[in-house]
PDB file of C-alpha atoms in Angstrom:
ATOM      1  CA  LYS O   1      -0.062   0.023  -0.003  1.00  0.00           C
ATOM      2  CA  GLN O   2       1.335   3.299  -1.082  1.00  0.00           C
ATOM      3  CA  GLU O   3       2.162   5.771   1.781  1.00  0.00           C
ATOM      4  CA  VAL O   4       3.264   9.318   1.274  1.00  0.00           C
ATOM      5  CA  THR O   5       5.158  11.242   3.942  1.00  0.00           C
ATOM      6  CA  GLN O   6       6.051  14.835   4.266  1.00  0.00           C
ATOM      7  CA  ILE O   7       8.645  16.252   6.532  1.00  0.00           C
ATOM      8  CA  PRO O   8       8.624  18.688   8.337  1.00  0.00           C
ATOM      9  CA  ALA O   9       4.894  19.207   9.249  1.00  0.00           C
ATOM     10  CA  ALA O  10       5.481  22.655   9.752  1.00  0.00           C
ATOM     11  CA  LEU O  11       8.114  25.258   8.877  1.00  0.00           C
ATOM     12  CA  SER O  12       8.936  28.912   9.704  1.00  0.00           C
ATOM     13  CA  VAL O  13      11.434  30.983   7.889  1.00  0.00           C
ATOM     14  CA  PRO O  14      12.192  34.620   7.407  1.00  0.00           C
ATOM     15  CA  GLU O  15      11.370  36.269   4.201  1.00  0.00           C
ATOM     16  CA  GLY O  16      14.029  35.949   1.478  1.00  0.00           C
ATOM     17  CA  GLU O  17      15.358  32.514   2.622  1.00  0.00           C
ATOM     18  CA  ASN O  18      15.598  29.645   0.216  1.00  0.00           C
ATOM     19  CA  LEU O  19      13.930  26.621   1.485  1.00  0.00           C
ATOM     20  CA  VAL O  20      13.304  22.893   0.701  1.00  0.00           C
ATOM     21  CA  LEU O  21      10.256  20.735   1.416  1.00  0.00           C
ATOM     22  CA  ASN O  22      10.508  17.037   1.391  1.00  0.00           C
ATOM     23  CA  CYS O  23       8.262  14.278   0.223  1.00  0.00           C
ATOM     24  CA  SER O  24       8.780  10.575   0.329  1.00  0.00           C
ATOM     25  CA  PHE O  25       6.791   7.528  -0.944  1.00  0.00           C
ATOM     26  CA  THR O  26       7.013   3.841  -0.308  1.00  0.00           C
ATOM     27  CA  ASP O  27       6.210   2.238  -3.715  1.00  0.00           C
ATOM     28  CA  SER O  28       8.237   3.611  -6.539  1.00  0.00           C
ATOM     29  CA  ALA O  29       5.815   2.453  -9.157  1.00  0.00           C
ATOM     30  CA  ILE O  30       4.156   5.916  -9.745  1.00  0.00           C
ATOM     31  CA  TYR O  31       3.073   7.516 -12.934  1.00  0.00           C
ATOM     32  CA  ASN O  32       3.708  11.036 -11.681  1.00  0.00           C
ATOM     33  CA  LEU O  33       4.054  13.250  -8.609  1.00  0.00           C
ATOM     34  CA  GLN O  34       2.429  16.634  -8.137  1.00  0.00           C
ATOM     35  CA  TRP O  35       2.944  19.363  -5.675  1.00  0.00           C
ATOM     36  CA  PHE O  36      -0.133  21.380  -4.641  1.00  0.00           C
ATOM     37  CA  ARG O  37      -0.578  24.518  -2.551  1.00  0.00           C
ATOM     38  CA  GLN O  38      -3.507  24.877  -0.088  1.00  0.00           C
ATOM     39  CA  ASP O  39      -4.435  28.194   1.513  1.00  0.00           C
ATOM     40  CA  PRO O  40      -6.342  28.046   4.889  1.00  0.00           C
ATOM     41  CA  GLY O  41      -9.814  26.824   4.245  1.00  0.00           C
ATOM     42  CA  LYS O  42      -9.390  26.643   0.542  1.00  0.00           C
ATOM     43  CA  GLY O  43      -9.070  24.081  -2.114  1.00  0.00           C
ATOM     44  CA  LEU O  44      -5.998  22.829  -3.737  1.00  0.00           C
ATOM     45  CA  THR O  45      -3.921  24.471  -6.537  1.00  0.00           C
ATOM     46  CA  SER O  46      -1.587  22.510  -8.634  1.00  0.00           C
ATOM     47  CA  LEU O  47       1.975  23.909  -8.676  1.00  0.00           C
ATOM     48  CA  LEU O  48       4.140  21.363 -10.348  1.00  0.00           C
ATOM     49  CA  LEU O  49       3.712  17.979 -11.940  1.00  0.00           C
ATOM     50  CA  ILE O  50       6.732  15.701 -12.543  1.00  0.00           C
ATOM     51  CA  GLN O  51       6.164  12.594 -14.700  1.00  0.00           C
ATOM     52  CA  SER O  52       7.889   9.472 -13.542  1.00  0.00           C
ATOM     53  CA  SER O  53      10.342   9.675 -16.430  1.00  0.00           C
ATOM     54  CA  GLN O  54      11.266  13.226 -15.477  1.00  0.00           C
ATOM     55  CA  ARG O  55      13.880  14.413 -12.920  1.00  0.00           C
ATOM     56  CA  GLU O  56      12.563  17.960 -12.317  1.00  0.00           C
ATOM     57  CA  GLN O  57      10.202  20.602 -13.182  1.00  0.00           C
ATOM     58  CA  THR O  58      10.534  24.475 -12.668  1.00  0.00           C
ATOM     59  CA  SER O  59       7.888  27.172 -12.374  1.00  0.00           C
ATOM     60  CA  GLY O  60       9.172  30.672 -11.558  1.00  0.00           C
ATOM     61  CA  ARG O  61      10.723  30.572  -8.003  1.00  0.00           C
ATOM     62  CA  LEU O  62       9.587  26.933  -7.568  1.00  0.00           C
ATOM     63  CA  ASN O  63      11.683  23.795  -8.587  1.00  0.00           C
ATOM     64  CA  ALA O  64      10.544  20.188  -8.003  1.00  0.00           C
ATOM     65  CA  SER O  65      12.787  17.222  -8.275  1.00  0.00           C
ATOM     66  CA  LEU O  66      11.954  13.518  -8.440  1.00  0.00           C
ATOM     67  CA  ASP O  67      14.078  10.540  -7.666  1.00  0.00           C
ATOM     68  CA  LYS O  68      11.790   7.654  -8.166  1.00  0.00           C
ATOM     69  CA  SER O  69      14.219   4.878  -7.382  1.00  0.00           C
ATOM     70  CA  SER O  70      14.706   6.396  -3.784  1.00  0.00           C
ATOM     71  CA  GLY O  71      10.881   7.395  -3.443  1.00  0.00           C
ATOM     72  CA  ARG O  72      11.817  11.020  -2.831  1.00  0.00           C
ATOM     73  CA  SER O  73      10.838  14.468  -4.111  1.00  0.00           C
ATOM     74  CA  THR O  74      11.733  17.883  -2.981  1.00  0.00           C
ATOM     75  CA  LEU O  75      10.127  21.189  -3.627  1.00  0.00           C
ATOM     76  CA  TYR O  76      12.623  24.122  -3.650  1.00  0.00           C
ATOM     77  CA  ILE O  77      11.330  27.583  -3.127  1.00  0.00           C
ATOM     78  CA  ALA O  78      13.687  30.349  -3.815  1.00  0.00           C
ATOM     79  CA  ALA O  79      13.661  33.743  -2.126  1.00  0.00           C
ATOM     80  CA  SER O  80      10.548  32.951  -0.037  1.00  0.00           C
ATOM     81  CA  GLN O  81       7.881  35.741   0.386  1.00  0.00           C
ATOM     82  CA  PRO O  82       5.171  36.086   2.890  1.00  0.00           C
ATOM     83  CA  GLY O  83       2.667  35.373   0.185  1.00  0.00           C
ATOM     84  CA  ASP O  84       4.264  31.675  -0.032  1.00  0.00           C
ATOM     85  CA  SER O  85       2.745  31.119   3.354  1.00  0.00           C
ATOM     86  CA  ALA O  86       0.423  28.050   2.923  1.00  0.00           C
ATOM     87  CA  THR O  87       0.305  24.199   3.211  1.00  0.00           C
ATOM     88  CA  TYR O  88       2.113  22.325   0.663  1.00  0.00           C
ATOM     89  CA  LEU O  89       1.037  18.876  -0.360  1.00  0.00           C
ATOM     90  CA  CYS O  90       2.671  16.386  -2.585  1.00  0.00           C
ATOM     91  CA  ALA O  91       0.459  13.539  -4.214  1.00  0.00           C
ATOM     92  CA  VAL O  92       1.483  10.459  -6.441  1.00  0.00           C
ATOM     93  CA  ARG O  93      -0.583   8.790  -8.970  1.00  0.00           C
ATOM     94  CA  GLN O  94      -0.280   5.158  -8.783  1.00  0.00           C
ATOM     95  CA  GLY O  95       1.522   3.272 -11.447  1.00  0.00           C
ATOM     96  CA  SER O  96      -1.423   0.933 -12.646  1.00  0.00           C
ATOM     97  CA  GLY O  97      -4.927   1.481 -13.680  1.00  0.00           C
ATOM     98  CA  ASN O  98      -6.365   4.701 -15.042  1.00  0.00           C
ATOM     99  CA  THR O  99      -8.521   5.855 -12.118  1.00  0.00           C
ATOM    100  CA  GLY O 100      -6.554   9.054 -11.693  1.00  0.00           C
ATOM    101  CA  LYS O 101      -6.367   8.359  -7.991  1.00  0.00           C
ATOM    102  CA  LEU O 102      -4.197  10.648  -6.093  1.00  0.00           C
ATOM    103  CA  ILE O 103      -2.474   9.706  -2.771  1.00  0.00           C
ATOM    104  CA  PHE O 104      -1.602  12.681  -0.788  1.00  0.00           C
ATOM    105  CA  GLY O 105       0.942  13.361   1.954  1.00  0.00           C
ATOM    106  CA  GLN O 106      -0.283  15.208   4.972  1.00  0.00           C
ATOM    107  CA  GLY O 107       1.488  18.409   3.924  1.00  0.00           C
ATOM    108  CA  THR O 108       4.112  20.889   5.129  1.00  0.00           C
ATOM    109  CA  THR O 109       2.577  24.213   6.569  1.00  0.00           C
ATOM    110  CA  LEU O 110       4.803  26.975   5.575  1.00  0.00           C
ATOM    111  CA  GLN O 111       5.024  30.362   7.373  1.00  0.00           C
ATOM    112  CA  VAL O 112       7.282  33.122   5.823  1.00  0.00           C
ATOM    113  CA  LYS O 113       7.780  35.880   8.170  1.00  0.00           C
ATOM    114  CA  PRO O 114       8.349  39.489   6.859  1.00  0.00           C
TER     115      PRO O 114
ATOM    116  CA  ASP R   1     -14.272  32.477 -13.553  1.00  0.00           C
ATOM    117  CA  ALA R   2     -14.718  29.810 -11.128  1.00  0.00           C
ATOM    118  CA  MET R   3     -14.387  26.397 -12.746  1.00  0.00           C
ATOM    119  CA  VAL R   4     -15.319  24.016  -9.969  1.00  0.00           C
ATOM    120  CA  ILE R   5     -17.952  25.389  -7.565  1.00  0.00           C
ATOM    121  CA  GLN R   6     -18.886  23.897  -4.324  1.00  0.00           C
ATOM    122  CA  ASN R   7     -21.961  24.723  -2.074  1.00  0.00           C
ATOM    123  CA  PRO R   8     -22.312  25.436   0.534  1.00  0.00           C
ATOM    124  CA  ARG R   9     -18.812  26.527   1.785  1.00  0.00           C
ATOM    125  CA  TYR R  10     -19.669  25.761   5.297  1.00  0.00           C
ATOM    126  CA  GLN R  11     -22.222  23.279   6.411  1.00  0.00           C
ATOM    127  CA  VAL R  12     -23.341  22.526  10.026  1.00  0.00           C
ATOM    128  CA  THR R  13     -25.506  19.601  10.723  1.00  0.00           C
ATOM    129  CA  GLN R  14     -26.639  17.573  13.713  1.00  0.00           C
ATOM    130  CA  PHE R  15     -25.443  14.164  14.511  1.00  0.00           C
ATOM    131  CA  GLY R  16     -27.418  11.554  12.466  1.00  0.00           C
ATOM    132  CA  LYS R  17     -29.114  14.161  10.349  1.00  0.00           C
ATOM    133  CA  PRO R  18     -28.641  13.494   6.483  1.00  0.00           C
ATOM    134  CA  VAL R  19     -26.759  16.212   4.756  1.00  0.00           C
ATOM    135  CA  THR R  20     -26.142  16.855   0.879  1.00  0.00           C
ATOM    136  CA  LEU R  21     -22.934  18.609  -0.307  1.00  0.00           C
ATOM    137  CA  SER R  22     -22.950  19.995  -3.885  1.00  0.00           C
ATOM    138  CA  CYS R  23     -20.296  20.314  -6.631  1.00  0.00           C
ATOM    139  CA  SER R  24     -20.642  21.741 -10.064  1.00  0.00           C
ATOM    140  CA  GLN R  25     -18.183  22.318 -12.752  1.00  0.00           C
ATOM    141  CA  THR R  26     -18.056  24.520 -15.872  1.00  0.00           C
ATOM    142  CA  LEU R  27     -15.127  22.564 -17.612  1.00  0.00           C
ATOM    143  CA  ASN R  28     -17.253  19.807 -19.048  1.00  0.00           C
ATOM    144  CA  HIS R  29     -14.880  17.270 -17.639  1.00  0.00           C
ATOM    145  CA  ASN R  30     -15.803  13.626 -17.719  1.00  0.00           C
ATOM    146  CA  VAL R  31     -14.538  12.746 -14.184  1.00  0.00           C
ATOM    147  CA  MET R  32     -15.358  14.064 -10.852  1.00  0.00           C
ATOM    148  CA  TYR R  33     -13.974  13.142  -7.710  1.00  0.00           C
ATOM    149  CA  TRP R  34     -14.883  13.541  -3.984  1.00  0.00           C
ATOM    150  CA  TYR R  35     -12.105  13.726  -1.289  1.00  0.00           C
ATOM    151  CA  GLN R  36     -12.382  13.822   2.498  1.00  0.00           C
ATOM    152  CA  GLN R  37      -9.670  15.918   4.358  1.00  0.00           C
ATOM    153  CA  LYS R  38      -9.875  15.818   8.085  1.00  0.00           C
ATOM    154  CA  SER R  39      -7.963  18.436  10.190  1.00  0.00           C
ATOM    155  CA  SER R  40      -4.141  18.404   9.368  1.00  0.00           C
ATOM    156  CA  GLN R  41      -4.554  15.142   7.362  1.00  0.00           C
ATOM    157  CA  ALA R  42      -4.103  14.230   3.768  1.00  0.00           C
ATOM    158  CA  PRO R  43      -7.008  14.275   1.417  1.00  0.00           C
ATOM    159  CA  LYS R  44      -8.395  10.847   0.960  1.00  0.00           C
ATOM    160  CA  LEU R  45     -10.453   9.845  -2.123  1.00  0.00           C
ATOM    161  CA  LEU R  46     -13.823   8.549  -1.329  1.00  0.00           C
ATOM    162  CA  PHE R  47     -15.210   7.873  -4.935  1.00  0.00           C
ATOM    163  CA  HIS R  48     -15.256   9.191  -8.320  1.00  0.00           C
ATOM    164  CA  TYR R  49     -17.424   9.252 -11.324  1.00  0.00           C
ATOM    165  CA  TYR R  50     -16.285   8.639 -14.815  1.00  0.00           C
ATOM    166  CA  ASP R  51     -19.163   9.971 -16.833  1.00  0.00           C
ATOM    167  CA  LYS R  52     -22.137   8.015 -15.278  1.00  0.00           C
ATOM    168  CA  ASP R  53     -19.860   5.181 -14.030  1.00  0.00           C
ATOM    169  CA  PHE R  54     -19.557   5.243 -10.281  1.00  0.00           C
ATOM    170  CA  ASN R  55     -16.485   4.068  -8.561  1.00  0.00           C
ATOM    171  CA  ASN R  56     -16.304   3.533  -4.902  1.00  0.00           C
ATOM    172  CA  GLU R  57     -13.016   3.311  -2.858  1.00  0.00           C
ATOM    173  CA  ALA R  58     -12.823   0.037  -1.007  1.00  0.00           C
ATOM    174  CA  ASP R  59     -12.603   1.722   2.446  1.00  0.00           C
ATOM    175  CA  THR R  60     -15.354   4.259   2.042  1.00  0.00           C
ATOM    176  CA  PRO R  61     -17.958   3.946   4.524  1.00  0.00           C
ATOM    177  CA  ASP R  62     -21.484   2.926   3.445  1.00  0.00           C
ATOM    178  CA  ASN R  63     -22.612   6.175   4.967  1.00  0.00           C
ATOM    179  CA  PHE R  64     -21.317   7.941   1.965  1.00  0.00           C
ATOM    180  CA  GLN R  65     -23.263   7.979  -1.179  1.00  0.00           C
ATOM    181  CA  SER R  66     -22.986  10.052  -4.421  1.00  0.00           C
ATOM    182  CA  ARG R  67     -25.019  11.167  -7.282  1.00  0.00           C
ATOM    183  CA  ARG R  68     -24.203  12.629 -10.586  1.00  0.00           C
ATOM    184  CA  PRO R  69     -27.499  13.661 -12.452  1.00  0.00           C
ATOM    185  CA  ASN R  70     -25.616  15.115 -15.363  1.00  0.00           C
ATOM    186  CA  THR R  71     -22.054  16.157 -16.585  1.00  0.00           C
ATOM    187  CA  SER R  72     -22.097  19.328 -14.512  1.00  0.00           C
ATOM    188  CA  PHE R  73     -23.289  18.389 -11.058  1.00  0.00           C
ATOM    189  CA  CYS R  74     -22.270  15.808  -8.521  1.00  0.00           C
ATOM    190  CA  PHE R  75     -23.485  15.510  -4.914  1.00  0.00           C
ATOM    191  CA  LEU R  76     -22.172  13.883  -1.888  1.00  0.00           C
ATOM    192  CA  ASP R  77     -24.892  12.513   0.487  1.00  0.00           C
ATOM    193  CA  ILE R  78     -23.947  11.638   4.084  1.00  0.00           C
ATOM    194  CA  ARG R  79     -26.884   9.443   5.401  1.00  0.00           C
ATOM    195  CA  SER R  80     -26.160   9.666   9.021  1.00  0.00           C
ATOM    196  CA  PRO R  81     -23.200  11.983   9.858  1.00  0.00           C
ATOM    197  CA  GLY R  82     -21.243  11.112  12.768  1.00  0.00           C
ATOM    198  CA  LEU R  83     -18.780  13.230  14.785  1.00  0.00           C
ATOM    199  CA  GLY R  84     -16.010  11.514  12.908  1.00  0.00           C
ATOM    200  CA  ASP R  85     -17.310  12.759   9.641  1.00  0.00           C
ATOM    201  CA  ALA R  86     -16.523  16.409  10.340  1.00  0.00           C
ATOM    202  CA  ALA R  87     -13.916  17.530   7.696  1.00  0.00           C
ATOM    203  CA  MET R  88     -13.439  19.362   4.588  1.00  0.00           C
ATOM    204  CA  TYR R  89     -14.733  17.833   1.488  1.00  0.00           C
ATOM    205  CA  LEU R  90     -13.089  18.618  -1.658  1.00  0.00           C
ATOM    206  CA  CYS R  91     -14.476  18.172  -5.070  1.00  0.00           C
ATOM    207  CA  ALA R  92     -12.212  17.690  -8.089  1.00  0.00           C
ATOM    208  CA  THR R  93     -12.590  17.168 -11.915  1.00  0.00           C
ATOM    209  CA  SER R  94     -10.423  15.964 -14.743  1.00  0.00           C
ATOM    210  CA  ARG R  95     -10.953  15.866 -18.447  1.00  0.00           C
ATOM    211  CA  VAL R  96     -10.513  12.178 -18.723  1.00  0.00           C
ATOM    212  CA  ARG R  97     -10.001   9.305 -16.239  1.00  0.00           C
ATOM    213  CA  GLY R  98      -6.244   8.901 -15.440  1.00  0.00           C
ATOM    214  CA  SER R  99      -5.695  12.467 -16.744  1.00  0.00           C
ATOM    215  CA  ASP R 100      -2.861  14.096 -14.920  1.00  0.00           C
ATOM    216  CA  THR R 101      -4.492  17.370 -13.986  1.00  0.00           C
ATOM    217  CA  GLN R 102      -7.200  17.521 -11.402  1.00  0.00           C
ATOM    218  CA  TYR R 103      -8.987  20.756 -10.835  1.00  0.00           C
ATOM    219  CA  PHE R 104     -10.098  21.380  -7.284  1.00  0.00           C
ATOM    220  CA  GLY R 105     -13.016  23.273  -5.874  1.00  0.00           C
ATOM    221  CA  PRO R 106     -12.685  25.376  -2.647  1.00  0.00           C
ATOM    222  CA  GLY R 107     -14.108  22.734  -0.524  1.00  0.00           C
ATOM    223  CA  THR R 108     -17.066  22.499   1.947  1.00  0.00           C
ATOM    224  CA  ARG R 109     -16.264  22.432   5.730  1.00  0.00           C
ATOM    225  CA  LEU R 110     -18.687  20.164   7.364  1.00  0.00           C
ATOM    226  CA  THR R 111     -19.300  20.526  11.107  1.00  0.00           C
ATOM    227  CA  VAL R 112     -21.231  17.888  13.016  1.00  0.00           C
ATOM    228  CA  LEU R 113     -22.926  18.903  16.335  1.00  0.00           C
TER     229      LEU R 113
END
């Protein structure tokens, strides 16, 4: 059974700092891995999606990497801003079938202090 | 413009009183999903519809049902809510089953008294 873990559960950093969020998964047979952002009381917004054949994806100040063999992904946020404060979730799509089922981690809650 | 709309945003119900949550989409997507997210936990898939084909997750309690009367709308019915059903309920859509991108609504936060 696939399990997705995110460490740390919470992180507080001063504005301008570069930071890394971690995601690990137990079953390497995944189709892809996705990073989402969730603001308090809101739904999820997709940030980056990495296919299983890819190593990384970049969007603006965000860079996500994937090491499928070791079951790890990182989300790198450069020059953090207070507006980056949110919960970041990673989710993997399982490697078989076509249900589109996503298995989520519990998230890392980020606070960027001005 | 909102693409996945959930109503209401906040719902309070009493223990054991049936409640229905609503999701609508303007994307004309074939697949609609319902996730349950309890406080500080990961979203968990309850079920999904591929067109009119209903797919229940194995560990979804019988207390949870769903209806999809047409492409645009999907409902989550909780027949007898318990205190443990208090959560954020997230609706999502994708163009096709297995599609990489799921579009999420803002969620409905359910409180059970």
